[in-house]
Coordinates of C-alpha atoms in Angstrom, one line a residue:
X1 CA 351.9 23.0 69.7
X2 CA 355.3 22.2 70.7
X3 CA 356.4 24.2 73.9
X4 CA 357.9 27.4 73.2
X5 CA 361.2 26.3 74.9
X6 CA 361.9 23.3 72.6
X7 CA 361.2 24.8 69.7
X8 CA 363.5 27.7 70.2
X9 CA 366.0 25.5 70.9
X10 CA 365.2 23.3 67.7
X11 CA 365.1 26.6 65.7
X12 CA 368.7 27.8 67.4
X13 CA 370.1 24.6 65.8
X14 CA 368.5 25.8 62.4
X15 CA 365.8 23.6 62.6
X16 CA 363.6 24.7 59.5
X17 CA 360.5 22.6 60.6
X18 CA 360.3 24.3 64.2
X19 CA 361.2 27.9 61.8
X20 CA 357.6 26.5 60.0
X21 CA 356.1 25.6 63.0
X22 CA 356.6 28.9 64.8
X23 CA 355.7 31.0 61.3
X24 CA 352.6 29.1 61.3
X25 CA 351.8 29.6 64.9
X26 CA 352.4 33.1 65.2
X27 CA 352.0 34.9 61.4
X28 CA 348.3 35.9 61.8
X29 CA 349.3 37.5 64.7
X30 CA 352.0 39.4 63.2
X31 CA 349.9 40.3 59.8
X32 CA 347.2 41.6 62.3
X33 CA 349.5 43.6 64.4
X34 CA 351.3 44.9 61.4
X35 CA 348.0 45.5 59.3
X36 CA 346.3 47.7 62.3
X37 CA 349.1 49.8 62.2
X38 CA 350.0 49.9 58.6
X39 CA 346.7 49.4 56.9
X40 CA 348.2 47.9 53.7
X41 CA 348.0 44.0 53.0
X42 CA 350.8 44.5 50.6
X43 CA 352.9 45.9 53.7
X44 CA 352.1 44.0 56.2
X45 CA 353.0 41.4 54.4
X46 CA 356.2 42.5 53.8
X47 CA 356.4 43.3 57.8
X48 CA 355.9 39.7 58.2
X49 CA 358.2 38.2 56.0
X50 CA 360.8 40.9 57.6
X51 CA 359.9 39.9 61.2
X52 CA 360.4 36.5 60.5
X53 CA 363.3 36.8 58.6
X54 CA 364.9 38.8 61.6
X55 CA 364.0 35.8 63.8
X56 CA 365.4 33.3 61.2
X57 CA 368.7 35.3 61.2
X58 CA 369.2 35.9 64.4
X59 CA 368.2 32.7 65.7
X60 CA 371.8 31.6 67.4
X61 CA 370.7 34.7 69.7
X62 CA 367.5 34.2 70.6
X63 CA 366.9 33.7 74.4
X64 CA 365.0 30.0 74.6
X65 CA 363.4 31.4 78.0
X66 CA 362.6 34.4 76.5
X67 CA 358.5 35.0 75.7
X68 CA 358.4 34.3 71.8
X69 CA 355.1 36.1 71.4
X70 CA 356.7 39.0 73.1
X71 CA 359.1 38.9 71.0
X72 CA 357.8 38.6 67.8
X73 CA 355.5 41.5 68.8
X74 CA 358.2 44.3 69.6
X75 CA 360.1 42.6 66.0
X76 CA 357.1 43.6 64.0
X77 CA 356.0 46.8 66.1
X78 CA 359.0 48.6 65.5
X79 CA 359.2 47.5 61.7
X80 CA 356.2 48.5 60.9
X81 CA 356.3 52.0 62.4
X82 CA 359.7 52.6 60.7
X83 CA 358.0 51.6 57.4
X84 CA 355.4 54.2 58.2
X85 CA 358.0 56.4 58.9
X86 CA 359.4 55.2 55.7
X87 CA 355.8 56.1 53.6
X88 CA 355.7 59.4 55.0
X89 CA 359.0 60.3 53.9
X90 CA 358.2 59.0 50.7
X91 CA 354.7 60.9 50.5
X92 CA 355.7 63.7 51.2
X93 CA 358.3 63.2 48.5
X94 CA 356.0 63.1 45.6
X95 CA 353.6 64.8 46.9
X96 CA 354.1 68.1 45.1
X97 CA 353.1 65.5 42.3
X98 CA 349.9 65.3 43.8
X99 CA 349.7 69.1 43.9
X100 CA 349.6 69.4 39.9
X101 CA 346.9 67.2 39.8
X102 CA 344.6 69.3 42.1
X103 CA 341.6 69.5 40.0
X104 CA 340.8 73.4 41.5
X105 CA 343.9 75.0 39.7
X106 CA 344.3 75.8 35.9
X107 CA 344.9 72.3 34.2
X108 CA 347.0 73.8 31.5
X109 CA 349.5 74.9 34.5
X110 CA 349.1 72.0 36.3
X111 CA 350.0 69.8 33.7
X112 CA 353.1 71.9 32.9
X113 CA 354.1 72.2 36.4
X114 CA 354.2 68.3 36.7
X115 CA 355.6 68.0 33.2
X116 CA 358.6 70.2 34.7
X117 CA 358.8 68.1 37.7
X118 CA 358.7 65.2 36.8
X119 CA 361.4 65.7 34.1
X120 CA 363.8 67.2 36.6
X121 CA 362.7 64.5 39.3
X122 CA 364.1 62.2 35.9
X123 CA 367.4 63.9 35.9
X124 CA 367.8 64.0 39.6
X125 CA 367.4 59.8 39.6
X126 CA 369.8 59.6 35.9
X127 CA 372.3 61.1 38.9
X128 CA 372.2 58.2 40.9
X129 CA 374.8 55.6 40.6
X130 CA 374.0 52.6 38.4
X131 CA 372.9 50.3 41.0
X132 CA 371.2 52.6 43.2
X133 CA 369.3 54.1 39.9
X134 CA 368.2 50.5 39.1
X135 CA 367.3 49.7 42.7
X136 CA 365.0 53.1 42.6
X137 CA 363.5 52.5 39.5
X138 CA 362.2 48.8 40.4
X139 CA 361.0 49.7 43.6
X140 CA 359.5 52.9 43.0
X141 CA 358.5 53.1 39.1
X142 CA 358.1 49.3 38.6
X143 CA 356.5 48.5 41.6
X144 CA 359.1 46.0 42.9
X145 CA 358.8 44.7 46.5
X146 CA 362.4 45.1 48.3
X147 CA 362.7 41.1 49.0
X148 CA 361.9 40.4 44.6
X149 CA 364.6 43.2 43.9
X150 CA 367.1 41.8 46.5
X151 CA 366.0 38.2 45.0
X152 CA 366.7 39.5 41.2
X153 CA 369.9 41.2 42.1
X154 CA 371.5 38.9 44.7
X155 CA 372.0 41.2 47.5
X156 CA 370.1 41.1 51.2
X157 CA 366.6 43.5 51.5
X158 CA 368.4 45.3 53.9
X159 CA 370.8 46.8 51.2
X160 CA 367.8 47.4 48.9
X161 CA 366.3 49.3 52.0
X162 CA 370.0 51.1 52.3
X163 CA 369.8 52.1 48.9
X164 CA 366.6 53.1 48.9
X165 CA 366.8 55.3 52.2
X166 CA 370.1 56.9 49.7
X167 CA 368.4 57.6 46.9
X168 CA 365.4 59.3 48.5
X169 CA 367.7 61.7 50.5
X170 CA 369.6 62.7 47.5
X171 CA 366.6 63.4 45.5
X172 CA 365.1 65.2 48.2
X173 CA 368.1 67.1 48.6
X174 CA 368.5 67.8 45.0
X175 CA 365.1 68.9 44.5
X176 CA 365.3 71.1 47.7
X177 CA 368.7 72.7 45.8
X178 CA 367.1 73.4 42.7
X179 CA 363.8 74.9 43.9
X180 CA 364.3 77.1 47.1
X181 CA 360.7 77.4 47.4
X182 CA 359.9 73.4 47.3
X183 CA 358.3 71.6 50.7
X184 CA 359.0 68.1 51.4

């Protein structure tokens, strides 16, 4: 391996072979660190691709005496606890979802319960602008990662995340409207 220094410089020039070189360096290190916290493949995945991406975009800045591992470490540390922040949000979104599903209640009420929810959470999201809607439904419905609906729609991940972080507080808020009673 190249040293550090000269590769941050060659990278602060836009260098996409010392980008390569330090992605192949230092991923493993990054999926681990973001896997132990997350434990997901498919998000620590994402956590790495995000890391890296910060580092690719912020390159000009990057300090060439600065410790890379370091670095990359607090990068993918705090991205992968927001994203768990992130889950739990979302769990705790659908989870009255879950609830109707709980095999110890009544399944006639259950299914009715979730058959109500789920067409109010329906008309809840049909409130959501265009965009946003569209952005919600790949992500959440279609299974979309936020980097292939940023690809698809030309915009950066971090307005699909914007969005995203939008919609869910509207329909949280919405849903906490209509039902007085309803935890999230």
């Amino acid at each position: 391996m190249k040293s550090a220094f000269f590769i941050l410089k060659q990278l602060q020039k836009g260098n996409q072979l010392a980008f390569r070189e330090l992605y192949s360096n230092f991923s493993a290190q990054i999926y681990q660190l973001a896997f132990n916290i997350l434990r997901e493949v498919i998000y620590a995945e994402e956590i790495v691709q995000d890391t890296f991406l910060e580092v690719w975009n912020g390159r000009q800045n990057i300090d060439c005496d600065a410790n890379i591992e370091a670095y990359l470490y607090v990068i993918c540390r705090n991205k992968s606890f927001n994203k768990l922040k992130q889950i739990k949000r979302e769990q705790a979104l659908f989870a009255p979802l879950q609830e109707c599903n709980n095999p110890s209640s009544d399944a006639e009420e259950n299914n009715r319960k979730e058959s109500e929810l789920r067409e109010q959470l329906e008309i809840i999201i049909q409130k959501l602008p265009d965009r946003r809607q569209l952005i919600f439904r790949r992500s959440r419905l279609e299974g979309f990662s936020h980097k292939e609906i940023a690809l698809d729609l030309d915009i950066s991940v971090q307005t699909v995340k914007n969005q995203m972080a939008t919609a869910l507080k509207f329909i949280r808020d919405e849903l906490q409207k209509d039902n007085k009673n309803f935890t999230i």
